[in-house]
mmCIF file of C-alpha atoms and ligand atoms in Angstrom:
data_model
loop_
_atom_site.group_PDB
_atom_site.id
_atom_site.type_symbol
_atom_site.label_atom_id
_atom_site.label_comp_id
_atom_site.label_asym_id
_atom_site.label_seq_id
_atom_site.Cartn_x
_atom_site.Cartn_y
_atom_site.Cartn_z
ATOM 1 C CA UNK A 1 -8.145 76.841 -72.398
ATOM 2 C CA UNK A 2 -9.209 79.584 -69.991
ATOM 3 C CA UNK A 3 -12.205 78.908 -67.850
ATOM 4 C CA UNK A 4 -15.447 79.618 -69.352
ATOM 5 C CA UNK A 5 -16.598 82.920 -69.160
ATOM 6 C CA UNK A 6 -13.109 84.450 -70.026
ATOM 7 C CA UNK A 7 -12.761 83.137 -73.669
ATOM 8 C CA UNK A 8 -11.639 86.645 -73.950
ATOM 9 C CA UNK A 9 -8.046 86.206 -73.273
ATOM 10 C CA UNK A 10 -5.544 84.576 -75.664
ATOM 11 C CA UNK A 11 -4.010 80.821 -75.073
ATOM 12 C CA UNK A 12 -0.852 80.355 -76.648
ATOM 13 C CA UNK A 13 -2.103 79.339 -80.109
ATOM 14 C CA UNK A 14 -4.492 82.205 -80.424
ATOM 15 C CA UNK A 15 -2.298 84.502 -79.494
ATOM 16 C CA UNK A 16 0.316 83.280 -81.922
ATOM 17 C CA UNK A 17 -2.327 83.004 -84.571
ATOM 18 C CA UNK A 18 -2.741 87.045 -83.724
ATOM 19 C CA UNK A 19 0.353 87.731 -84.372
ATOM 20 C CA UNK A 20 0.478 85.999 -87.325
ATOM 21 C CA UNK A 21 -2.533 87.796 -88.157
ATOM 22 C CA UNK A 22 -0.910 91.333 -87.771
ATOM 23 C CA UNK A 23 2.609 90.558 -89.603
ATOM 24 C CA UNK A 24 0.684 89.145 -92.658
ATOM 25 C CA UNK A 25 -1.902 91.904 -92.678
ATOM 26 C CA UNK A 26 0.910 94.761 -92.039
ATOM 27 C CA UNK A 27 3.952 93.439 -93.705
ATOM 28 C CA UNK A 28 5.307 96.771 -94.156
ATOM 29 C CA UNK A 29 5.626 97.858 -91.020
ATOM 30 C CA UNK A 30 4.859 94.844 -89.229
ATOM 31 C CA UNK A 31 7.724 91.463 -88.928
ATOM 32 C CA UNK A 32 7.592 88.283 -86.364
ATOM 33 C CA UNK A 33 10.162 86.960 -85.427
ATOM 34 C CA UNK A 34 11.308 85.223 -81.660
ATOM 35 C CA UNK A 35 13.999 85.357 -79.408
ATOM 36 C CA UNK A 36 14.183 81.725 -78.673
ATOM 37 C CA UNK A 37 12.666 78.828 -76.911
ATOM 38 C CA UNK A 38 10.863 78.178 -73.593
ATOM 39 C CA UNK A 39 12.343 75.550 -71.444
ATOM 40 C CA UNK A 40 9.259 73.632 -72.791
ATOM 41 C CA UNK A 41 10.010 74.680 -76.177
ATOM 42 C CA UNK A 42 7.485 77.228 -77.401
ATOM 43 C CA UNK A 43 8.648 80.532 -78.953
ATOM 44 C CA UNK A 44 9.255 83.751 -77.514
ATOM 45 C CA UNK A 45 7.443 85.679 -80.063
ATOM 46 C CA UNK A 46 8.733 89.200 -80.681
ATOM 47 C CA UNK A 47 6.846 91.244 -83.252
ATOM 48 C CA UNK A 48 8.762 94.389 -84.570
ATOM 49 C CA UNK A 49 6.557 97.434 -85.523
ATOM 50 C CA UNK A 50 8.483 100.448 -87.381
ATOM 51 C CA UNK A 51 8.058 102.265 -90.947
ATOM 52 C CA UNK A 52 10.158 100.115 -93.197
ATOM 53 C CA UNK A 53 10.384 97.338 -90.576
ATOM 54 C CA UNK A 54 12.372 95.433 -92.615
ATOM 55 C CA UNK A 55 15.657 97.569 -92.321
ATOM 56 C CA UNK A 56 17.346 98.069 -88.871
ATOM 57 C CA UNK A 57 17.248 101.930 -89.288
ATOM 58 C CA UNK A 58 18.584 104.637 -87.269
ATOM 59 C CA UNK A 59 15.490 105.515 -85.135
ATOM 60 C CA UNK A 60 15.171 104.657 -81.050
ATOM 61 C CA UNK A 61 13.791 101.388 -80.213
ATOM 62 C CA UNK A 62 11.187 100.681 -77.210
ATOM 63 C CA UNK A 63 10.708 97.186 -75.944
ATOM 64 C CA UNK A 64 7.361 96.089 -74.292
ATOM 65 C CA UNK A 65 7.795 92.877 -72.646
ATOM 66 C CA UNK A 66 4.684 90.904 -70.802
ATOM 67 C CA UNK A 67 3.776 87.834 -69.066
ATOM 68 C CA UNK A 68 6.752 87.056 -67.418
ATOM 69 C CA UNK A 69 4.104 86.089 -64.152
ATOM 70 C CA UNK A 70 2.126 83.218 -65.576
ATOM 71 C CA UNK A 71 -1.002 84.043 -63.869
ATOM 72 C CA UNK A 72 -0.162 87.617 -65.024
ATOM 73 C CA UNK A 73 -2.646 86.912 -68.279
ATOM 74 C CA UNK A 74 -4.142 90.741 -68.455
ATOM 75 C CA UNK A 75 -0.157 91.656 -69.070
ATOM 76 C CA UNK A 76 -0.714 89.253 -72.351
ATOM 77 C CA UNK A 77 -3.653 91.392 -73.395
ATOM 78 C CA UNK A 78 -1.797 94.432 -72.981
ATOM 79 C CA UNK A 79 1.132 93.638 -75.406
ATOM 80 C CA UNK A 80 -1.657 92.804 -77.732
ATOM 81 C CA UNK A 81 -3.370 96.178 -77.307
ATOM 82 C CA UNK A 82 0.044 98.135 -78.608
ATOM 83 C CA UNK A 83 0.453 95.796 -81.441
ATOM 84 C CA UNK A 84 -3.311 96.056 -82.279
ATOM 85 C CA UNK A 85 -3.146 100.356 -81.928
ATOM 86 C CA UNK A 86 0.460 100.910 -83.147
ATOM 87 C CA UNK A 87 -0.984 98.200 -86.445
ATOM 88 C CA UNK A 88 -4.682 99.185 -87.202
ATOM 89 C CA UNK A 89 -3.473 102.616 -86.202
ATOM 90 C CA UNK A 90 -0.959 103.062 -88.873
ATOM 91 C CA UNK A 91 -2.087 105.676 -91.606
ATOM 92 C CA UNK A 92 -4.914 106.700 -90.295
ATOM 93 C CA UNK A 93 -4.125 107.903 -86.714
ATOM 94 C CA UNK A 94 -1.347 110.590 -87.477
ATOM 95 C CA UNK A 95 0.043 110.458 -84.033
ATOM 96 C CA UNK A 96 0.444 106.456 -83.973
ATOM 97 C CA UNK A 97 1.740 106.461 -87.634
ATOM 98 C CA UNK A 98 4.456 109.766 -86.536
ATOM 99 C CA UNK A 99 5.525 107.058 -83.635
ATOM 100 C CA UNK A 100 5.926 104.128 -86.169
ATOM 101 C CA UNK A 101 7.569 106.260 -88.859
ATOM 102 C CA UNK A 102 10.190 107.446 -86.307
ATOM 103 C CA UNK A 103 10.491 104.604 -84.226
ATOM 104 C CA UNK A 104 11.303 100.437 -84.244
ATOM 105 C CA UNK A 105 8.400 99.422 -81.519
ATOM 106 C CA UNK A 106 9.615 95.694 -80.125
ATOM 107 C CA UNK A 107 6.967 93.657 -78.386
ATOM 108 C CA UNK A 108 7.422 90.132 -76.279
ATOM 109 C CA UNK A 109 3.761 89.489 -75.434
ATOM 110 C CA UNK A 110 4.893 86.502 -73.574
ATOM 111 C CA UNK A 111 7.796 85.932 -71.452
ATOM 112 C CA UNK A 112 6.685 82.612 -69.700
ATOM 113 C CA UNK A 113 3.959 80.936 -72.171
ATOM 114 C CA UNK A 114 4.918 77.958 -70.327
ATOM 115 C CA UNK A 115 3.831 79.088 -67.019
ATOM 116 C CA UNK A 116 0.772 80.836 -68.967
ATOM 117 C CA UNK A 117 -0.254 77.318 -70.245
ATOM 118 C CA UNK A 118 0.049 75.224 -67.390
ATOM 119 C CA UNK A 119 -1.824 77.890 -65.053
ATOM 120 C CA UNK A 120 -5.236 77.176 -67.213
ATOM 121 C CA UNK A 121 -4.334 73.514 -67.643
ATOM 122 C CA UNK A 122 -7.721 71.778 -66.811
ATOM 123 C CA UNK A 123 -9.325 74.634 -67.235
ATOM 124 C CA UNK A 124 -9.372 76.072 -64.209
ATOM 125 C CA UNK A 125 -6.634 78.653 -62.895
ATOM 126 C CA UNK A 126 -3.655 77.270 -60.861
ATOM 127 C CA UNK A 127 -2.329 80.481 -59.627
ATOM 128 C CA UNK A 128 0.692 79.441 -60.740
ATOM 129 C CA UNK A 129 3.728 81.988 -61.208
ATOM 130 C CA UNK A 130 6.959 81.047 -62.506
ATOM 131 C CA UNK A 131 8.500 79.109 -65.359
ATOM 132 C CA UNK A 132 7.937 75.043 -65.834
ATOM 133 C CA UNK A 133 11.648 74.582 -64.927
ATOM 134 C CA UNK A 134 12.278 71.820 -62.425
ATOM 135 C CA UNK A 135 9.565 73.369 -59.450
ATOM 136 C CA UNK A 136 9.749 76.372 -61.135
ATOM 137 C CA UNK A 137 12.243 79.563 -61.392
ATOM 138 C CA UNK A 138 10.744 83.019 -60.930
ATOM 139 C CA UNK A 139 11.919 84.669 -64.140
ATOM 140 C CA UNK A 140 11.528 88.090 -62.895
ATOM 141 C CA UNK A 141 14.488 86.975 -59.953
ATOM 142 C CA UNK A 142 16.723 85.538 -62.386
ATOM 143 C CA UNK A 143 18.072 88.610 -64.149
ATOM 144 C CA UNK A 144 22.148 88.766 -64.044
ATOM 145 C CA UNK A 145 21.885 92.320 -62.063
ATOM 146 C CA UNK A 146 22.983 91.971 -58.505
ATOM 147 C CA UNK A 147 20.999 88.684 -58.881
ATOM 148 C CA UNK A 148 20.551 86.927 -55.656
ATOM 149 C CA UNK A 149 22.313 89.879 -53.641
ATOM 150 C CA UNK A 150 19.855 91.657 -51.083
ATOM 151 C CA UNK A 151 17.537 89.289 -49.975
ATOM 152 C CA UNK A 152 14.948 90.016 -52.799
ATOM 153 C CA UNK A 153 14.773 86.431 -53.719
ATOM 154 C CA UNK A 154 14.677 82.961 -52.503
ATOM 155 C CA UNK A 155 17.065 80.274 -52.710
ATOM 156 C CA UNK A 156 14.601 77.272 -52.111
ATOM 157 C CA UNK A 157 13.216 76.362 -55.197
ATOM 158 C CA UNK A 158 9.605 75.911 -53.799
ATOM 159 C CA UNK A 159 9.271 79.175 -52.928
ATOM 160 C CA UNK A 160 7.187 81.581 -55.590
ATOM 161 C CA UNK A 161 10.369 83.903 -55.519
ATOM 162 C CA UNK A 162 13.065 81.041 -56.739
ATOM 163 C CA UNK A 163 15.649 82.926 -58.051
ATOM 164 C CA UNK A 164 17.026 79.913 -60.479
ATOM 165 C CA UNK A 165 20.189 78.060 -60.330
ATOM 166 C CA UNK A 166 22.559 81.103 -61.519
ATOM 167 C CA UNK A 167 21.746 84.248 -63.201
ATOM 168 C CA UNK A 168 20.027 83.706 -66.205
ATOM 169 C CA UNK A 169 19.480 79.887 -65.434
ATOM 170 C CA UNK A 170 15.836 79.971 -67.361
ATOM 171 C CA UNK A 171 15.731 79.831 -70.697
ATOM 172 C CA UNK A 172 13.163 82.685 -71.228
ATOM 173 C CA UNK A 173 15.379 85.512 -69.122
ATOM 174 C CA UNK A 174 18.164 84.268 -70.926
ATOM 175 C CA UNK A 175 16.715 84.791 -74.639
ATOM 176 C CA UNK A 176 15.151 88.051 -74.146
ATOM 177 C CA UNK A 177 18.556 89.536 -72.087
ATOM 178 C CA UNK A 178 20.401 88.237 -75.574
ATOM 179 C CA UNK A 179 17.634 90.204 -77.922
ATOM 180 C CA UNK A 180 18.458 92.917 -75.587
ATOM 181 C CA UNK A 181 22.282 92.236 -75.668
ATOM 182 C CA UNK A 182 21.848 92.394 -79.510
ATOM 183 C CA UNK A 183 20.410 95.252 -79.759
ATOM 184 C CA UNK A 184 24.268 97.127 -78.839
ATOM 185 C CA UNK A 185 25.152 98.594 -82.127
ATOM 186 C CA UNK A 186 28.267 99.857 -83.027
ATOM 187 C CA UNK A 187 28.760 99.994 -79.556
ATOM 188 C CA UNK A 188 25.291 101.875 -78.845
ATOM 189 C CA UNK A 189 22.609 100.156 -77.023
ATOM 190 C CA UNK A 190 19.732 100.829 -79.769
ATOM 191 C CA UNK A 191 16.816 100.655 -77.129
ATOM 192 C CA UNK A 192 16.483 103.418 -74.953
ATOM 193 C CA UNK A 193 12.969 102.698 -73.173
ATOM 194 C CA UNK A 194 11.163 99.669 -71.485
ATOM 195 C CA UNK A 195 8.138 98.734 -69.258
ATOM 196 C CA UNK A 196 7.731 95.225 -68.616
ATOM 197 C CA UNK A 197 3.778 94.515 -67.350
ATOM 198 C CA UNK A 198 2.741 93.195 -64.436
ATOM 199 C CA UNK A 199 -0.313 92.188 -62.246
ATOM 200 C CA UNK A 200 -1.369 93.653 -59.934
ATOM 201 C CA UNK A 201 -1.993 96.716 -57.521
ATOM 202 C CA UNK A 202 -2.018 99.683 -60.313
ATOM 203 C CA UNK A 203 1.737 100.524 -59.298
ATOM 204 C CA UNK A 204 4.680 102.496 -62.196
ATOM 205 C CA UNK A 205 7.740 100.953 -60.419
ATOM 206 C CA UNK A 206 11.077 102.122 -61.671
ATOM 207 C CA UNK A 207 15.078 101.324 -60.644
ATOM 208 C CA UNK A 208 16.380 100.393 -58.490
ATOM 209 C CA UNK A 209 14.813 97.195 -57.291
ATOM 210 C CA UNK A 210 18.261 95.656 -54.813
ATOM 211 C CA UNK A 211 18.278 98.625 -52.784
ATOM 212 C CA UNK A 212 16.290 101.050 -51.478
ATOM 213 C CA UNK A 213 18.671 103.737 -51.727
ATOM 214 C CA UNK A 214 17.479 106.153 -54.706
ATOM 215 C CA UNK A 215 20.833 106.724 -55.779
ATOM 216 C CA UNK A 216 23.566 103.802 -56.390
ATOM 217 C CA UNK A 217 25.986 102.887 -58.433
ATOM 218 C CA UNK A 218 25.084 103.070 -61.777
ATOM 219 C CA UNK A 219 22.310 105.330 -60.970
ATOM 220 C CA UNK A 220 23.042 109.643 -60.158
ATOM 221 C CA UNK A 221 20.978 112.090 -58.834
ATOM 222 C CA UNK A 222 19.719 113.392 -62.432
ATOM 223 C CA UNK A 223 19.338 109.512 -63.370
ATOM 224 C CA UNK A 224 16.678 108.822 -60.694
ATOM 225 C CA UNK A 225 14.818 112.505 -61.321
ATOM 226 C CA UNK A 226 14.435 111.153 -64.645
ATOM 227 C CA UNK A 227 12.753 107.792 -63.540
ATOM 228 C CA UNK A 228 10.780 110.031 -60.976
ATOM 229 C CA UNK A 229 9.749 112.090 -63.498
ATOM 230 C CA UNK A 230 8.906 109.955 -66.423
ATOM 231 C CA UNK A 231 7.176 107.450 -64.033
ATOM 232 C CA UNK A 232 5.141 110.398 -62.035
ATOM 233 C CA UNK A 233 3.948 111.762 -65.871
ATOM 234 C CA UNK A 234 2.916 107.645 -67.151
ATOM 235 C CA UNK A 235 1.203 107.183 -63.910
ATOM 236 C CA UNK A 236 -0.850 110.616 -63.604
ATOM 237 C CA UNK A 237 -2.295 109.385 -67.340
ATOM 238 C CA UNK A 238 -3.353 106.127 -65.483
ATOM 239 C CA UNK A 239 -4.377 106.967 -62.005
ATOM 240 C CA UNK A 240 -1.599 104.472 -60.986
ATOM 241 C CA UNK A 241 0.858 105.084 -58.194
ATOM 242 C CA UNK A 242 4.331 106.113 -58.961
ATOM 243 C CA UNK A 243 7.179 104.761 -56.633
ATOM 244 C CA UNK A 244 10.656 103.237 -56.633
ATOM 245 C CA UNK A 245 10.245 99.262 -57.051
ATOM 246 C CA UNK A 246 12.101 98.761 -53.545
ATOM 247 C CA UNK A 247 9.822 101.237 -51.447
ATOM 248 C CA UNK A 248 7.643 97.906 -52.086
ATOM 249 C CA UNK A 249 9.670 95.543 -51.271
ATOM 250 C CA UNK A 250 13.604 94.121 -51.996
ATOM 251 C CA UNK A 251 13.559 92.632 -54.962
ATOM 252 C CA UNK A 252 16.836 91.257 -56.795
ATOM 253 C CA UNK A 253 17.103 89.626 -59.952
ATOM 254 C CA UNK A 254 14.645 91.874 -61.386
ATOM 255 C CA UNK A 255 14.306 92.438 -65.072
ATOM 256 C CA UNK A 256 14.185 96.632 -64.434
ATOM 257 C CA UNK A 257 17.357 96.705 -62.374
ATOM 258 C CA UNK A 258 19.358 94.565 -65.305
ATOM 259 C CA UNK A 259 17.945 96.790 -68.509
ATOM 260 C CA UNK A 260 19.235 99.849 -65.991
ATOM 261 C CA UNK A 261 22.371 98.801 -64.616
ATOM 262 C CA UNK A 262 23.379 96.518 -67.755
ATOM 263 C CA UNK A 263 22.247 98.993 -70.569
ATOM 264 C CA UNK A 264 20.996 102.224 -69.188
ATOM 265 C CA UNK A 265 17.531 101.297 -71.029
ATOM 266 C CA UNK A 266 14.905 103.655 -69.113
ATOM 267 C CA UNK A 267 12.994 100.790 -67.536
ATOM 268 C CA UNK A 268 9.733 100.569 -65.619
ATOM 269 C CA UNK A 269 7.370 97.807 -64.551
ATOM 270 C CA UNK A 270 3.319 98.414 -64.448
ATOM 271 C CA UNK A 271 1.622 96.957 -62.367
ATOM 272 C CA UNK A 272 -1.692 96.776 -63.992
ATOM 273 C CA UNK A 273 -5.544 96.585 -62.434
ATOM 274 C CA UNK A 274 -6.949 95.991 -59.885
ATOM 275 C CA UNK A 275 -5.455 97.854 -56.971
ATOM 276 C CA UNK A 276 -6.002 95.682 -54.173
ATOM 277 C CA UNK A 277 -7.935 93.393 -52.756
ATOM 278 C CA UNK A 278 -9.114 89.628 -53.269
ATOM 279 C CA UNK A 279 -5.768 87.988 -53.252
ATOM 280 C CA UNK A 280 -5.124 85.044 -55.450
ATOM 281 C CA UNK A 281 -8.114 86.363 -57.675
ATOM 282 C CA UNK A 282 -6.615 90.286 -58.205
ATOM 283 C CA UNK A 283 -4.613 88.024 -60.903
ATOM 284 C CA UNK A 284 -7.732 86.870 -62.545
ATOM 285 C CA UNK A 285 -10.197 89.825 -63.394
ATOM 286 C CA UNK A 286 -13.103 88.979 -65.752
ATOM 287 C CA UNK A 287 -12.452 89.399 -69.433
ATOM 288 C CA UNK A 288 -14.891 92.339 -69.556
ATOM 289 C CA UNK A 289 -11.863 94.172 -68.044
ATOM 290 C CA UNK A 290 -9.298 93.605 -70.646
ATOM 291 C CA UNK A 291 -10.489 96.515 -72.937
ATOM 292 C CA UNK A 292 -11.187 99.251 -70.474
ATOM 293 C CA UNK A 293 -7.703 97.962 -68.692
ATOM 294 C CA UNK A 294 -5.385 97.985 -71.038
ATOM 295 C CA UNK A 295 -6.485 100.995 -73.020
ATOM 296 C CA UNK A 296 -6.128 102.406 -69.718
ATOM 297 C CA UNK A 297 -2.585 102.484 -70.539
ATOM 298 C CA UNK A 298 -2.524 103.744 -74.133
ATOM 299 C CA UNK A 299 -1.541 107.678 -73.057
ATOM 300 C CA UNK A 300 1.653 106.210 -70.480
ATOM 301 C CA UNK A 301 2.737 104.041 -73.438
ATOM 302 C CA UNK A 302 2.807 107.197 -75.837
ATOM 303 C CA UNK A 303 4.738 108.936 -73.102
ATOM 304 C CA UNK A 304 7.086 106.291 -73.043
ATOM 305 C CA UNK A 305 7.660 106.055 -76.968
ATOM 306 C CA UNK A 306 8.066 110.161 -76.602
ATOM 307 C CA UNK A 307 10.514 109.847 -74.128
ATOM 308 C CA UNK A 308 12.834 107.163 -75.650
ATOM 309 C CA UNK A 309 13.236 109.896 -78.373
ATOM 310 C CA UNK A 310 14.967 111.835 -74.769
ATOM 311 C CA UNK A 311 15.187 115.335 -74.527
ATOM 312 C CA UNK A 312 11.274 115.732 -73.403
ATOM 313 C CA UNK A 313 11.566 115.262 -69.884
ATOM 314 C CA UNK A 314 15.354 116.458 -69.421
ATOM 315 C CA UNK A 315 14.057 119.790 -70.820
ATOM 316 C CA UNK A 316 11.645 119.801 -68.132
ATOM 317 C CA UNK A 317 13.483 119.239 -65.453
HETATM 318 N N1 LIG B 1 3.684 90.901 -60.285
HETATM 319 S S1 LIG B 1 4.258 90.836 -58.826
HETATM 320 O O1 LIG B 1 3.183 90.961 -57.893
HETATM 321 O O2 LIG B 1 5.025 89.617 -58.689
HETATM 322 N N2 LIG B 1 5.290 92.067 -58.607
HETATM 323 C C1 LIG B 1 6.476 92.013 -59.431
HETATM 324 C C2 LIG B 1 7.023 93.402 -59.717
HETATM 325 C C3 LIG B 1 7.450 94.135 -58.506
HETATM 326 C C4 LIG B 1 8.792 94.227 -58.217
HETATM 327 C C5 LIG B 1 9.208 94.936 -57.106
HETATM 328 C C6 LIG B 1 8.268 95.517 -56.244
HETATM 329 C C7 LIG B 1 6.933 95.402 -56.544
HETATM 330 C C8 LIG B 1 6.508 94.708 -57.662
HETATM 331 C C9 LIG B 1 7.546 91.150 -58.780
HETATM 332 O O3 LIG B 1 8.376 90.630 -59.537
HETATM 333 O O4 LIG B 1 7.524 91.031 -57.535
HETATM 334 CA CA1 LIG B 2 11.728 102.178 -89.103
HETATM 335 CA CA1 LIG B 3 17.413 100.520 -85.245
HETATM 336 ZN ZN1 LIG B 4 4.349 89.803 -61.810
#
């Protein structure tokens, strides 16, 4: 359980029994389902939210994934807040029930729920990061996109940024990159935007990560105006700051650079509050944040599920 004091956040179980919550109180537009197993066995939970939710219908689909960082619990809370707005919203908020009528909303509110568990084992935090594979595999290094190319990982699996045996080596990459794979219909990748949430420093990061050259293969000129556009817009709604993911740092192996360069899915991380400062405890704000923090993000995600419909920015530009 989390330490006392921050009862607000969600274990495992009570954020399962949410989501059990939401499908049986919104089973029209509402349906659980998983993508698979952690390596210790838990489910990936994936709740669908769309008009009709039941059919697969012609309408663009968004994924929101979260938590892939253990200690990363805000992220958690953040997946919950869209399936809490895009739910309770539905029918009475016309502009949440427009985006659920017109498109099938896909959210992962937990990547790593092994990592998650372990890090508030005893209850106290263990700052821990990756998955409970072996000493642990850095899930957000072990994407099959350049993985392990440019330096932007480690090959020592002690270190934080353990990029896994092979690509896809962890169960939980693996299970979401075959939703994702799944989603290619009739030869048409069905999703068309992403963010995947993060902790912390109040960052929009976009493609790509292995390079720090704007433009690459698999990504023109117009491509990365797009990103820089789209990503400037989210992050002027949330004060964050808008950059490339490798004017950070390298990374490789990243979940952004495979939804790009695998699928052409318009792909960004957040990285959510606080901005700086405090080190190992930026990943554990009180729970008194979680509201004001992730409703922070409520206008970016709206200009995401806009944008996944395209034209919007392109006409822009
Ligand atoms: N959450 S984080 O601090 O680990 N950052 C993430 C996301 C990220 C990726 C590339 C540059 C900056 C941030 C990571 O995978 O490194
Ligand atoms: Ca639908
Ligand atoms: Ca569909
Ligand atoms: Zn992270």
């Amino acid at each position: 359980d989390f330490p006392e004091g921050d009862e607000g956040y969600h274990t495992y179980a009570e954020l399962t029994d949410k989501l059990e919550q939401a499908a049986s109180d919104h089973g029209d537009i509402a349906q659980l389902s998983s993508v698979g197993d952690s390596f210790e066995g838990r489910a990936l939970h994936l709740l669908k939210i769309s008009g009709n939710a039941a059919q697969d219908e012609d309408e663009p689909e968004v994924l929101f994934t979260c938590n892939q960082h253990a200690r990363e619990h805000l992220t958690t809370e953040m997946c919950l807040r869209i399936v809490e707005r895009f739910t309770d919203g539905y029918g009475s908020d016309p502009a949440i029930t427009e985006f659920v009528d017109s498109r099938e909303i896909y959210v992962i509110p937990t990547v790593n729920p092994d990592g998650a568990e372990y890090d508030i084992s005893g209850g106290e935090y263990q700052g821990w990061r990756k998955n409970r594979q072996d000493q642990g595999t850095d899930v957000n290094r072990n994407w099959g996109y350049e993985w392990g190319c440019c330096g932007g990982s480690s090959d020592d699996p002690a270190d934080e940024t353990y990029r896994g045996t092979e690509a896809f080596s962890s169960p939980e990459a693996k299970a979401v990159a075959d939703f994702v794979d799944s989603r290619v219909v009739g030869g048409a990748q069905q999703i068309t935007a992403h963010i995947d949430f993060h902790t912390y420093s109040e960052l929009v990061l976009w493609p790509y990560g292995y390079t720090s050259d704007d433009t690459a293969e698999g990504m023109t000129p117009e491509e990365a105006k797009r990103f820089a556009d789209v990503g400037t817009e989210m992050a002027e709604s949330n004060g964050y700051t808008p950059q490339q993911s490798s004017d950070l740092y390298i990374t490789d192996g990243s979940i952004n650079d495979w939804m790009w360069g695998e699928h052409k899915i318009l792909s960004f991380t957040f990285e959510m509050y606080p901005a700086s400062g405090g080190g190992i405890d930026g990943f554990y704000p009180p729970d008194e944040q979680i509201g004001p923090q992730t409703e922070r993000n409520d206008e970016a995600v709206d200009i995401l599920l806009r944008e996944a419909g395209g034209t919007a920015a392109s006409a822009r530009s």
